[in-house]
């Protein structure tokens, strides 16, 4: 497995570090105060490759807390709200785009 | 049903204890994810977009009522109240917590269920015709041989670290319901001129990035030689299969690169060393395993033609379902019933805990306590007395599994796609939902057999290459697009579909499929000609013209 830290880091806009929480797989984001947060609003925003690399390294070191950390794009709305940067990240934040069979 | 012996039970129990320890060490930080990942994969645990996914093995798609009830309980207790039946006759839970997994596994072990052979680079759960043992005209119950292979390959040290995963499927009927030609090894049970039972052996089928249809390497291998012959294939693969490049690691690539004749010769060479050796199955062993398959003691019944005709006359919906979802059984007076897990607007192959529990009850009442999982992501009650069909239909209707669309355009095979899967480019389930809403029951009936398969990426878990219509999710500039192929098929005449033209955006998929279907209605030689036959007679061009004429 290539460690995320060995991968080339290229970012084109504001980004966050996201992963899945080890105990239950829930989507989490790395916060500025070095926690895993479930709310995207609490994610640390990085804007250039060196900062992104540092955040990723710090986050990936917490292997017990969360797995598969990577850098994901976000959009910042005019009012400052942080939004997922693509459909995949939107689905990760919001959950499946369908109604679950069990709640029909 | 096959009854496990003490060895199986001990193995399953030990496995749970081992995994419990591994999970604990992972959660305490003693194991890193890198160390833990191969261990969880050996227990069917993947990580998807929002959660862990847990795949439970259903060997050759056969379940007892207590097993299905247990799956319902696990869905209820540890997941979100539903499960997804897969194209390899397994079931997946999508929301399970790592911390809960050992308990879930322990509960499953109570009924002999486990997750061995559901992931990793081993020989995977061997699949078989879902009508095995009940299909009229089959050579023999293919599950007997699937079970022999299961016992031999489970945790086999030589075959637990293959270059890549390895999938085997078996059919025993002329009509291939097990899609053997898209498996690493496909086995077709047959008899030779001497009346001996054996197998035509095909290798090198598979979908994904480089799809191939399996080719025959030996027209007849006697049953007693099955293990030695399969072992010879696996050894050749283990030795020459590529480990340097994950995209070239499946046996299909090896077969393709060596050529089928050279590959067959290599296997033959290897087999000469093994044939007649300790892997040869003696009659006693085969008889012992056969004796562990318990078949119902069918009370003799006459065919219930009249009763069914009456019920059909008074209830047209019953007549439609009977014609669509009920098939002839080996045994006079009995029938095979397919339960559609493809209701309008729902994710293909999903069943709720309530449905699973209810189906378990109905199986006890009407099907000698047995259920089968079909690779088309439907369920089957394999031993239903014909006279019970009207009553059963009402019960199935009440729980939403009597949609009369088996083998029709709305009986869609779809992978989880971007709603769940971390590898996906695009969503599959919402496309399936749109299509089941687009084609009414009557419209679907009028089109006849038409298989539509959807995958969310090139890994092809939804078998799009072999759908009569195949839909593949791709990404274009961050948007979901879909490539459409037509003319594929997964049965005894398996072939890969041909690309229709440029990919279309999410919003246009249903319209394009409707255009395709319209074109078919105009072009077909008559109502008897299936969509796939019209495509094979006329080629892709006329369909392409029709679809793109108005779009570019
Ligand atoms: C988290 C990752 C994955 C998930 C959740 C997943 C899920 C599935 C599911 C659900 C099926 C059965 C289809 C169904 O009934 O819905 C399946 C089959 C299959 N998967 Fe995946 N899959 C994953 C990764 C992969 C990868 C990495 C590959 C190939 C490199 C792959 C190749 C296939 C193929 C070829 C089949 C189907 C056909 C067959 O050989 O029988 N999948 N997978
Ligand atoms: S085909 Fe692709 S998107 Fe669909 S389940 Fe397989 S890996 Fe995921």
XYZ file of C-alpha atoms and ligand atoms in Angstrom:
707
model
C 0.000 0.000 0.000
C 1.361 3.409 -0.916
C 1.160 5.611 2.105
C -0.893 8.734 1.444
C 2.187 10.709 2.323
C 4.137 9.280 -0.573
C 1.534 10.340 -3.070
C 1.955 13.526 -5.042
C -0.200 16.250 -3.659
C -1.834 18.589 -6.106
C -4.607 20.852 -5.033
C -6.483 23.300 -7.175
C -8.559 25.071 -4.568
C -9.644 24.950 -0.958
C -9.407 21.428 0.415
C -9.883 19.369 3.557
C -8.573 16.083 4.882
C -11.237 13.427 5.207
C -11.278 9.765 6.259
C -13.544 7.096 7.736
C -13.733 6.639 11.485
C -12.129 3.347 12.423
C -14.723 2.110 14.867
C -17.740 2.482 12.571
C -16.610 3.818 9.196
C -18.444 7.141 9.606
C -17.143 9.970 7.407
C -14.932 12.372 9.350
C -12.895 15.493 8.666
C -9.679 16.607 10.296
C -10.142 19.754 12.346
C -7.626 22.512 12.984
C -7.353 21.367 16.601
C -6.321 17.869 15.540
C -9.584 16.030 16.085
C -11.771 14.030 13.763
C -15.053 15.896 13.314
C -18.213 14.525 11.716
C -19.279 17.993 10.588
C -17.615 19.387 7.480
C -17.986 22.871 8.967
C -15.362 21.973 11.546
C -12.782 20.833 8.992
C -9.463 22.623 8.709
C -9.292 24.272 5.274
C -6.010 24.115 3.393
C -5.213 26.058 0.246
C -1.774 25.001 -0.884
C 0.161 21.781 -1.242
C 2.631 22.180 1.661
C -0.138 22.939 4.176
C -2.230 20.123 2.753
C 0.679 17.724 3.091
C 1.265 18.763 6.696
C -2.403 18.342 7.610
C -2.551 14.963 5.900
C 0.589 13.782 7.680
C -0.744 14.871 11.024
C -4.122 13.247 10.347
C -2.740 9.997 8.935
C -0.636 9.575 12.065
C -3.878 8.981 13.960
C -4.433 5.557 12.443
C -6.486 4.380 15.410
C -8.991 7.189 15.024
C -9.676 7.015 11.309
C -8.554 5.194 8.179
C -7.803 6.049 4.592
C -7.173 9.771 5.070
C -6.985 11.791 1.843
C -7.330 15.330 0.592
C -10.720 16.279 -0.811
C -11.823 19.470 -2.563
C -14.374 21.783 -1.004
C -16.197 24.900 -2.145
C -16.585 27.921 0.057
C -19.905 29.671 -0.425
C -20.224 33.464 -0.353
C -21.431 33.307 3.250
C -18.427 31.184 4.204
C -20.252 27.846 4.374
C -18.002 24.926 3.445
C -19.519 22.650 0.800
C -18.324 19.346 -0.661
C -16.306 19.914 -3.838
C -17.728 17.094 -5.945
C -20.576 14.599 -6.121
C -18.629 11.839 -4.396
C -17.840 14.084 -1.450
C -21.401 15.347 -1.411
C -22.686 11.786 -1.116
C -20.123 11.084 1.588
C -21.314 14.059 3.572
C -25.050 13.642 3.009
C -25.364 9.876 2.821
C -26.857 7.840 -0.022
C -28.889 9.808 -2.563
C -31.714 7.281 -2.349
C -34.250 6.372 0.289
C -33.083 3.338 2.227
C -35.288 0.287 1.664
C -35.958 0.022 5.378
C -37.495 3.482 5.703
C -39.893 3.214 2.798
C -30.053 -28.319 2.147
C -26.516 -29.323 2.929
C -25.888 -30.177 6.575
C -22.545 -29.088 7.990
C -20.479 -31.531 9.982
C -18.439 -30.962 13.139
C -15.363 -29.878 11.185
C -17.296 -27.062 9.510
C -18.830 -25.944 12.790
C -15.502 -25.889 14.593
C -13.862 -24.003 11.751
C -16.571 -21.357 11.701
C -16.443 -20.916 15.488
C -12.655 -20.645 15.549
C -12.816 -18.089 12.832
C -15.132 -15.864 14.867
C -12.846 -16.020 17.903
C -9.842 -15.189 15.773
C -11.538 -12.210 14.169
C -12.808 -10.941 17.520
C -9.225 -10.810 18.703
C -8.085 -9.083 15.516
C -10.791 -6.410 15.782
C -9.901 -5.787 19.393
C -6.258 -5.346 18.522
C -7.188 -2.991 15.717
C -9.388 -0.842 17.928
C -6.730 -0.662 20.617
C -4.172 0.450 18.055
C -2.064 -2.660 18.331
C -2.727 -3.340 14.654
C -2.429 -0.592 12.050
C -4.930 -0.374 9.216
C -2.251 -1.630 6.865
C -1.842 -4.756 8.988
C -5.539 -5.159 9.610
C -6.855 -4.667 6.078
C -5.883 -8.102 4.724
C -7.348 -9.674 7.863
C -10.680 -7.912 7.557
C -10.797 -8.691 3.844
C -10.479 -12.373 4.692
C -13.654 -11.898 6.712
C -15.682 -10.130 4.080
C -15.221 -6.630 5.488
C -14.651 -3.783 3.014
C -14.647 -0.063 3.596
C -17.090 1.865 1.461
C -17.931 5.558 1.250
C -19.851 5.908 4.506
C -19.249 2.736 6.430
C -17.839 -0.745 6.474
C -19.513 -3.235 4.190
C -19.861 -6.808 5.345
C -20.323 -9.617 2.835
C -21.672 -12.941 4.075
C -21.170 -16.087 2.026
C -24.167 -18.040 0.814
C -22.522 -21.112 -0.699
C -24.105 -21.838 -4.086
C -26.965 -19.553 -3.110
C -28.718 -22.034 -0.816
C -30.215 -20.807 2.455
C -32.358 -22.484 5.076
C -35.254 -20.606 6.647
C -33.383 -20.251 9.979
C -30.380 -18.852 8.109
C -32.467 -16.260 6.276
C -34.187 -15.361 9.546
C -30.766 -14.867 11.099
C -29.724 -12.605 8.232
C -32.868 -10.584 8.932
C -31.910 -10.331 12.605
C -28.390 -9.221 11.793
C -29.782 -6.614 9.382
C -32.066 -5.378 12.133
C -29.676 -5.482 15.047
C -26.375 -4.429 13.509
C -27.291 -2.712 10.272
C -30.043 -0.440 9.000
C -32.752 -3.008 8.566
C -31.929 -4.336 5.106
C -29.407 -6.318 3.102
C -28.298 -6.465 -0.531
C -28.238 -9.770 -2.407
C -25.400 -9.843 -4.907
C -24.632 -11.256 -8.321
C -22.448 -13.864 -6.659
C -25.327 -15.179 -4.564
C -24.031 -13.546 -1.399
C -25.534 -10.878 0.841
C -23.990 -7.581 1.868
C -24.707 -5.316 4.790
C -23.802 -1.708 4.190
C -23.671 -0.009 7.561
C -22.094 -2.384 9.983
C -19.810 -1.031 12.710
C -16.379 -2.568 13.052
C -16.872 -2.891 16.777
C -20.079 -4.909 16.202
C -18.690 -7.246 13.573
C -17.452 -10.011 15.863
C -20.890 -10.239 17.494
C -22.617 -10.274 14.128
C -20.293 -13.029 12.936
C -20.915 -15.001 16.125
C -24.660 -14.806 15.578
C -24.313 -15.905 11.996
C -22.132 -18.808 13.088
C -25.058 -20.111 15.142
C -26.724 -21.037 11.854
C -23.553 -22.016 10.015
C -23.098 -18.749 8.130
C -19.728 -17.028 7.784
C -17.803 -14.687 5.512
C -15.051 -16.983 4.297
C -14.331 -16.857 0.580
C -16.181 -13.582 0.120
C -13.165 -11.376 -0.493
C -9.435 -11.401 -0.934
C -7.293 -13.143 -3.518
C -8.598 -16.609 -2.808
C -11.025 -18.951 -4.500
C -14.314 -17.218 -3.849
C -17.662 -18.674 -2.948
C -18.488 -21.167 -5.699
C -21.753 -20.231 -7.383
C -24.252 -22.535 -9.046
C -27.553 -22.546 -10.880
C -30.158 -21.282 -8.419
C -32.449 -24.035 -9.645
C -29.918 -26.761 -8.830
C -31.582 -29.992 -7.747
C -35.029 -28.916 -8.948
C -34.631 -27.924 -12.609
C -36.253 -30.376 -14.999
C -33.725 -32.029 -17.268
C -30.565 -31.113 -15.373
C -27.758 -33.667 -15.426
C -27.382 -33.695 -11.673
C -27.579 -31.234 -8.782
C -24.596 -28.940 -9.477
C -24.443 -27.962 -5.805
C -22.973 -31.331 -4.902
C -19.871 -30.397 -6.884
C -19.932 -26.814 -5.655
C -19.848 -28.181 -2.119
C -16.936 -30.489 -2.925
C -15.051 -27.506 -4.311
C -16.019 -25.410 -1.303
C -14.604 -27.950 1.094
C -11.417 -28.328 -0.865
C -10.710 -24.648 -1.482
C -11.807 -23.061 1.822
C -8.665 -21.732 3.501
C -6.548 -23.860 1.161
C -3.068 -22.480 1.863
C -1.920 -22.718 -1.735
C -4.984 -20.889 -2.995
C -5.358 -18.191 -0.368
C -2.745 -15.908 -1.917
C -3.433 -16.171 -5.606
C -2.415 -13.341 -7.937
C -6.030 -12.176 -7.729
C -9.498 -13.309 -6.693
C -10.760 -16.469 -8.338
C -14.370 -17.253 -9.135
C -15.886 -20.577 -10.124
C -19.455 -21.225 -11.290
C -21.280 -24.443 -12.127
C -24.322 -25.208 -14.196
C -25.962 -28.547 -14.883
C -28.595 -27.490 -17.384
C -28.564 -26.660 -21.080
C -29.767 -23.222 -20.174
C -26.971 -21.585 -18.215
C -28.430 -19.688 -15.270
C -25.079 -19.425 -13.497
C -23.297 -17.219 -16.067
C -20.387 -19.683 -16.186
C -18.830 -18.005 -19.213
C -17.942 -14.886 -17.279
C -16.144 -16.739 -14.522
C -12.487 -17.631 -14.037
C -13.534 -21.255 -14.262
C -16.913 -22.250 -15.646
C -18.054 -25.836 -15.209
C -20.846 -27.370 -17.235
C -21.993 -30.716 -15.942
C -22.585 -33.250 -18.675
C -22.480 -36.957 -19.367
C -20.106 -38.581 -21.812
C -20.998 -41.387 -24.191
C -20.391 -43.950 -21.469
C -22.949 -42.209 -19.294
C -20.319 -41.003 -16.823
C -20.900 -37.655 -15.131
C -18.253 -35.021 -15.642
C -17.602 -31.475 -16.713
C -16.899 -29.380 -19.710
C -14.278 -27.005 -18.314
C -14.091 -23.388 -19.434
C -11.515 -20.865 -18.261
C -10.645 -17.227 -18.542
C -14.004 -15.527 -18.436
C -14.455 -12.305 -16.530
C -15.655 -8.748 -16.834
C -14.098 -5.591 -15.458
C -11.612 -3.455 -17.356
C -10.721 -6.251 -19.793
C -13.778 -8.409 -20.356
C -13.449 -11.901 -21.789
C -15.809 -14.776 -22.442
C -14.472 -18.065 -21.079
C -13.243 -20.689 -23.516
C -13.395 -24.449 -23.257
C -10.079 -26.096 -22.398
C -11.358 -29.605 -21.966
C -14.641 -30.978 -23.232
C -14.880 -33.666 -20.567
C -13.286 -34.124 -17.174
C -14.750 -36.974 -15.139
C -16.325 -36.043 -11.816
C -13.731 -37.978 -9.846
C -11.024 -35.806 -11.449
C -12.683 -32.482 -10.710
C -10.399 -31.487 -7.840
C -7.175 -32.568 -9.489
C -8.115 -30.775 -12.684
C -9.168 -27.550 -10.961
C -5.996 -27.763 -8.896
C -3.952 -28.084 -12.087
C -5.579 -24.909 -13.436
C -4.954 -23.067 -10.180
C -1.330 -24.164 -10.122
C -0.688 -22.925 -13.635
C -2.362 -19.675 -12.670
C -0.483 -19.421 -9.400
C 2.792 -19.928 -11.195
C 2.317 -17.708 -14.246
C -0.426 -15.275 -13.249
C 0.837 -11.706 -13.029
C 1.401 -10.313 -9.586
C 3.137 -7.158 -10.784
C 0.063 -5.450 -12.168
C -3.341 -5.691 -10.525
C -5.059 -4.959 -13.842
C -3.404 -7.946 -15.470
C -3.592 -10.364 -12.596
C -6.800 -12.277 -13.334
C -6.547 -15.627 -15.061
C -8.371 -14.221 -18.095
C -5.301 -12.119 -18.912
C -3.001 -15.119 -18.584
C -5.250 -17.174 -20.836
C -5.382 -14.312 -23.299
C -1.619 -13.753 -23.284
C -0.672 -17.426 -23.531
C -3.456 -18.319 -25.922
C -6.059 -20.889 -25.045
C -4.187 -23.829 -26.602
C -0.929 -23.136 -24.815
C -2.807 -22.584 -21.575
C -4.703 -25.846 -22.009
C -1.449 -27.667 -22.700
C 0.128 -26.254 -19.542
C -2.851 -27.405 -17.515
C -2.758 -30.820 -19.125
C 0.925 -31.134 -18.224
C 0.300 -30.170 -14.660
C -2.724 -32.421 -14.464
C -0.726 -35.438 -15.579
C 1.230 -35.134 -12.355
C -1.903 -34.929 -10.256
C -4.328 -37.261 -11.998
C -4.962 -40.476 -10.150
C -3.288 -39.036 -7.030
C -4.747 -38.233 -3.620
C -7.050 -35.559 -5.054
C -9.007 -38.154 -6.971
C -12.482 -38.365 -5.527
C -13.542 -41.866 -4.628
C -17.160 -42.916 -4.829
C -17.387 -43.071 -1.067
C -16.405 -39.435 -0.578
C -18.823 -38.297 -3.248
C -21.579 -40.441 -1.761
C -20.870 -39.058 1.703
C -21.187 -35.474 0.543
C -24.246 -36.350 -1.509
C -25.865 -37.871 1.556
C -25.471 -34.565 3.410
C -27.758 -32.828 0.934
C -31.188 -33.353 2.356
C -33.898 -33.262 -0.291
C -37.520 -32.762 0.593
C -39.585 -35.853 0.855
C -42.119 -34.519 -1.642
C -45.587 -35.867 -0.922
C -46.831 -37.030 -4.348
C -49.130 -34.457 -5.887
C -50.862 -34.223 -9.233
C -50.263 -31.155 -11.394
C -52.718 -28.461 -10.369
C -53.585 -27.214 -13.861
C -57.256 -26.702 -13.235
C -56.914 -24.955 -9.927
C -54.332 -22.596 -11.411
C -56.489 -21.917 -14.449
C -59.384 -21.022 -12.181
C -57.277 -18.766 -10.001
C -55.866 -17.106 -13.121
C -59.301 -16.493 -14.544
C -60.586 -14.839 -11.413
C -57.428 -12.839 -10.738
C -55.584 -11.457 -13.790
C -52.695 -10.209 -11.634
C -52.152 -13.756 -10.424
C -52.153 -14.981 -14.017
C -49.472 -12.458 -14.962
C -47.310 -13.450 -12.009
C -47.809 -17.149 -12.654
C -46.703 -16.771 -16.260
C -43.743 -14.632 -15.303
C -42.333 -15.858 -12.002
C -43.224 -19.527 -11.747
C -41.257 -22.241 -13.531
C -41.684 -25.980 -13.952
C -40.169 -28.294 -11.334
C -38.585 -31.727 -11.659
C -41.331 -33.102 -9.489
C -44.921 -33.286 -10.802
C -47.268 -31.117 -8.771
C -44.482 -28.716 -7.697
C -43.092 -25.461 -9.010
C -40.079 -23.168 -8.707
C -41.040 -19.640 -7.664
C -38.846 -16.586 -8.218
C -39.321 -13.698 -5.792
C -38.516 -10.427 -7.533
C -36.374 -8.088 -5.455
C -36.929 -5.447 -8.131
C -40.088 -3.581 -7.163
C -40.744 -0.299 -8.934
C -38.523 2.467 -7.615
C -36.419 0.354 -5.259
C -32.703 -0.534 -5.253
C -32.254 -3.831 -7.136
C -31.460 -6.806 -4.913
C -32.248 -5.177 -1.583
C -34.538 -6.855 0.928
C -35.628 -5.438 4.255
C -35.304 -7.362 7.490
C -39.100 -7.681 7.611
C -39.157 -9.104 4.103
C -36.371 -11.570 4.872
C -38.091 -12.745 8.035
C -41.414 -13.075 6.232
C -39.810 -14.983 3.363
C -38.186 -17.331 5.889
C -41.642 -18.014 7.339
C -43.124 -18.577 3.891
C -40.266 -20.915 2.987
C -41.042 -22.965 6.072
C -44.671 -23.090 5.176
C -44.467 -23.564 1.408
C -40.950 -24.563 0.330
C -39.608 -27.175 2.730
C -37.715 -24.478 4.584
C -35.416 -23.667 1.695
C -34.556 -20.471 -0.188
C -32.155 -19.837 -3.037
C -30.368 -16.681 -4.089
C -30.185 -16.073 -7.838
C -27.275 -14.240 -9.452
C -29.805 -11.849 -10.921
C -30.238 -10.582 -7.336
C -33.589 -12.256 -6.783
C -34.676 -14.983 -4.369
C -36.235 -18.333 -5.182
C -38.551 -20.690 -3.323
C -37.467 -23.951 -4.934
C -40.089 -26.471 -3.823
C -43.597 -25.038 -3.877
C -46.659 -27.259 -4.306
C -48.578 -25.925 -7.308
C -51.832 -26.001 -5.374
C -50.321 -23.526 -2.862
C -49.413 -20.972 -5.515
C -52.499 -18.731 -5.208
C -52.121 -18.522 -1.439
C -48.383 -17.970 -1.674
C -48.879 -15.246 -4.255
C -51.105 -13.277 -1.882
C -48.507 -13.584 0.836
C -45.680 -12.512 -1.485
C -47.754 -9.605 -2.786
C -48.329 -8.450 0.755
C -44.589 -8.122 1.380
C -43.754 -6.626 -2.019
C -41.823 -9.466 -3.618
C -44.291 -10.537 -6.293
C -43.549 -7.921 -8.957
C -44.084 -9.936 -12.142
C -40.934 -8.678 -13.873
C -38.542 -11.624 -13.705
C -36.271 -11.532 -16.800
C -37.889 -8.325 -18.020
C -36.353 -4.904 -18.585
C -37.133 -3.854 -15.012
C -35.460 -6.943 -13.510
C -32.300 -4.861 -13.455
C -28.954 -6.080 -12.171
C -27.200 -3.102 -10.606
C -24.115 -2.662 -8.480
C -24.167 -0.331 -5.452
C -22.501 2.436 -7.467
C -21.631 5.880 -6.149
C -24.265 5.748 -3.436
C -22.088 3.284 -1.538
C -18.936 2.315 -3.347
C -15.656 4.162 -2.965
C -14.506 3.120 -6.434
C -17.558 4.361 -8.305
C -17.647 7.013 -11.016
C -21.382 7.380 -11.065
C -24.539 6.202 -9.374
C -26.234 2.984 -10.460
C -29.237 2.657 -8.173
C -30.991 5.927 -9.125
C -30.689 4.950 -12.805
C -32.327 1.615 -11.997
C -35.043 3.420 -10.053
C -35.793 5.743 -12.952
C -36.014 2.849 -15.368
C -38.354 0.796 -13.207
C -40.605 3.832 -13.034
C -40.328 4.505 -16.761
C -41.436 1.060 -17.889
C -44.806 0.066 -16.540
C -45.514 -3.573 -15.874
C -47.501 -3.869 -19.097
C -44.807 -2.142 -21.145
C -42.139 -4.426 -19.707
C -44.263 -7.543 -20.358
C -44.760 -6.459 -23.958
C -41.000 -6.288 -24.533
C -40.378 -9.851 -23.424
C -37.073 -11.031 -22.023
C -34.634 -8.144 -21.825
C -31.737 -8.011 -19.410
C -30.552 -4.591 -18.375
C -27.398 -4.394 -16.263
C -25.792 -1.350 -14.642
C -22.299 -0.834 -13.179
C -21.018 2.331 -11.553
C -17.483 1.869 -12.846
C -15.373 -0.326 -15.068
C -14.995 -3.013 -12.399
C -18.301 -4.234 -13.764
C -19.801 -5.614 -10.573
C -23.204 -5.093 -12.213
C -22.209 -7.215 -15.248
C -22.967 -4.413 -17.710
C -20.902 -6.012 -20.494
C -23.275 -8.957 -20.674
C -26.572 -7.134 -20.315
C -28.771 -7.162 -23.417
C -28.562 -3.493 -22.565
C -25.550 -2.522 -20.466
C -25.088 0.789 -18.718
C -21.689 1.855 -17.401
C -21.158 4.923 -15.238
C -18.238 7.143 -16.229
C -17.172 10.583 -15.122
C -16.821 13.531 -17.457
C -15.646 16.822 -15.993
C -17.057 15.936 -12.625
C -20.461 14.967 -14.023
C -22.057 11.517 -14.125
C -22.209 10.101 -17.648
C -23.250 6.674 -18.850
C -21.956 4.542 -21.687
C -24.492 2.227 -23.209
C -23.787 -1.127 -24.812
C -26.233 -3.468 -26.496
C -26.210 -7.083 -27.571
C -24.420 -8.609 -24.592
C -25.625 -11.826 -23.013
C -24.628 -13.957 -20.021
C -26.184 -17.321 -20.833
C -24.876 -20.321 -22.792
C -24.448 -18.005 -25.792
C -22.566 -15.435 -23.719
C -21.083 -12.479 -25.539
C -20.010 -8.944 -24.793
C -22.190 -6.020 -25.723
C -21.134 -3.420 -28.272
C -20.845 0.255 -27.534
C -23.734 2.279 -28.875
C -21.966 5.628 -29.044
C -20.891 8.564 -26.875
C -21.832 8.507 -23.204
C -24.982 10.356 -22.166
C -25.619 12.425 -19.036
C -27.579 11.142 -16.024
C -30.806 12.902 -17.021
C -30.899 11.378 -20.478
C -30.341 7.723 -19.689
C -33.993 6.750 -19.306
C -34.911 8.553 -22.559
C -32.145 6.795 -24.443
C -33.248 3.413 -23.146
C -36.786 4.215 -24.196
C -35.541 5.122 -27.691
C -33.627 1.845 -27.879
C -36.692 -0.075 -26.934
C -38.814 1.825 -29.458
C -36.262 1.080 -32.156
C -36.440 -2.583 -31.213
C -40.219 -2.616 -31.494
C -39.989 -1.221 -35.001
C -37.094 -3.360 -36.134
C -37.902 -6.761 -34.702
C -38.922 -9.519 -37.064
C -41.940 -10.248 -34.879
C -43.018 -10.202 -31.258
C -41.194 -13.487 -30.707
C -37.798 -12.023 -31.577
C -36.031 -10.916 -28.397
C -34.272 -7.572 -28.185
C -30.880 -9.262 -28.080
C -31.697 -11.323 -31.174
C -32.749 -8.256 -33.110
C -29.439 -6.638 -32.181
C -27.527 -9.700 -33.261
C -29.418 -9.845 -36.571
C -29.088 -6.154 -37.440
C -26.034 -4.987 -35.515
C -25.690 -1.815 -33.523
C -26.047 0.700 -36.375
C -29.830 1.030 -36.689
C -30.099 1.447 -32.926
C -27.334 3.975 -32.893
C -28.976 6.039 -35.621
C -32.194 6.058 -33.753
C -30.678 7.147 -30.456
C -28.241 9.767 -31.678
C -30.279 11.200 -34.585
C -32.182 13.434 -32.227
C -29.367 14.054 -29.782
C -26.445 15.595 -31.654
C -15.443 -1.409 -2.154
C -15.281 -1.922 -3.310
C -16.229 -2.842 -4.000
C -17.506 -3.080 -3.748
C -18.390 -2.456 -2.715
C -17.902 -4.066 -4.690
C -19.146 -4.608 -4.730
C -19.464 -5.637 -5.525
C -20.735 -6.176 -5.566
C -21.891 -5.688 -4.737
C -20.720 -7.166 -6.461
C -21.876 -7.966 -6.880
C -22.747 -7.072 -7.650
C -24.032 -6.901 -6.952
O -24.741 -7.881 -6.850
O -24.378 -5.784 -6.527
C -19.425 -7.271 -6.974
C -19.017 -8.139 -7.943
C -17.893 -7.925 -8.697
N -16.870 -7.107 -8.384
Fe -16.906 -5.747 -6.959
N -16.895 -4.388 -5.495
C -15.854 -3.663 -5.108
C -14.621 -3.677 -5.655
C -14.319 -4.328 -6.813
C -13.041 -4.256 -7.439
C -11.875 -3.476 -6.927
C -13.116 -5.019 -8.551
C -12.095 -5.284 -9.622
C -10.893 -4.805 -9.655
C -14.419 -5.568 -8.584
C -14.854 -6.420 -9.547
C -16.007 -7.114 -9.436
C -16.465 -7.961 -10.456
C -15.781 -8.222 -11.797
C -17.659 -8.462 -9.989
C -18.603 -9.298 -10.680
C -18.612 -10.213 -11.342
C -17.997 -11.529 -11.135
O -16.816 -11.696 -11.433
O -18.773 -12.382 -10.699
N -15.127 -5.136 -7.516
N -18.657 -6.327 -6.394
S -18.824 -1.704 -10.505
Fe -17.529 -0.157 -9.626
S -19.023 1.183 -8.667
Fe -20.054 -0.721 -8.957
S -19.716 -1.806 -7.019
Fe -18.139 -2.447 -8.473
S -16.414 -1.194 -7.967
Fe -18.207 -0.197 -7.109
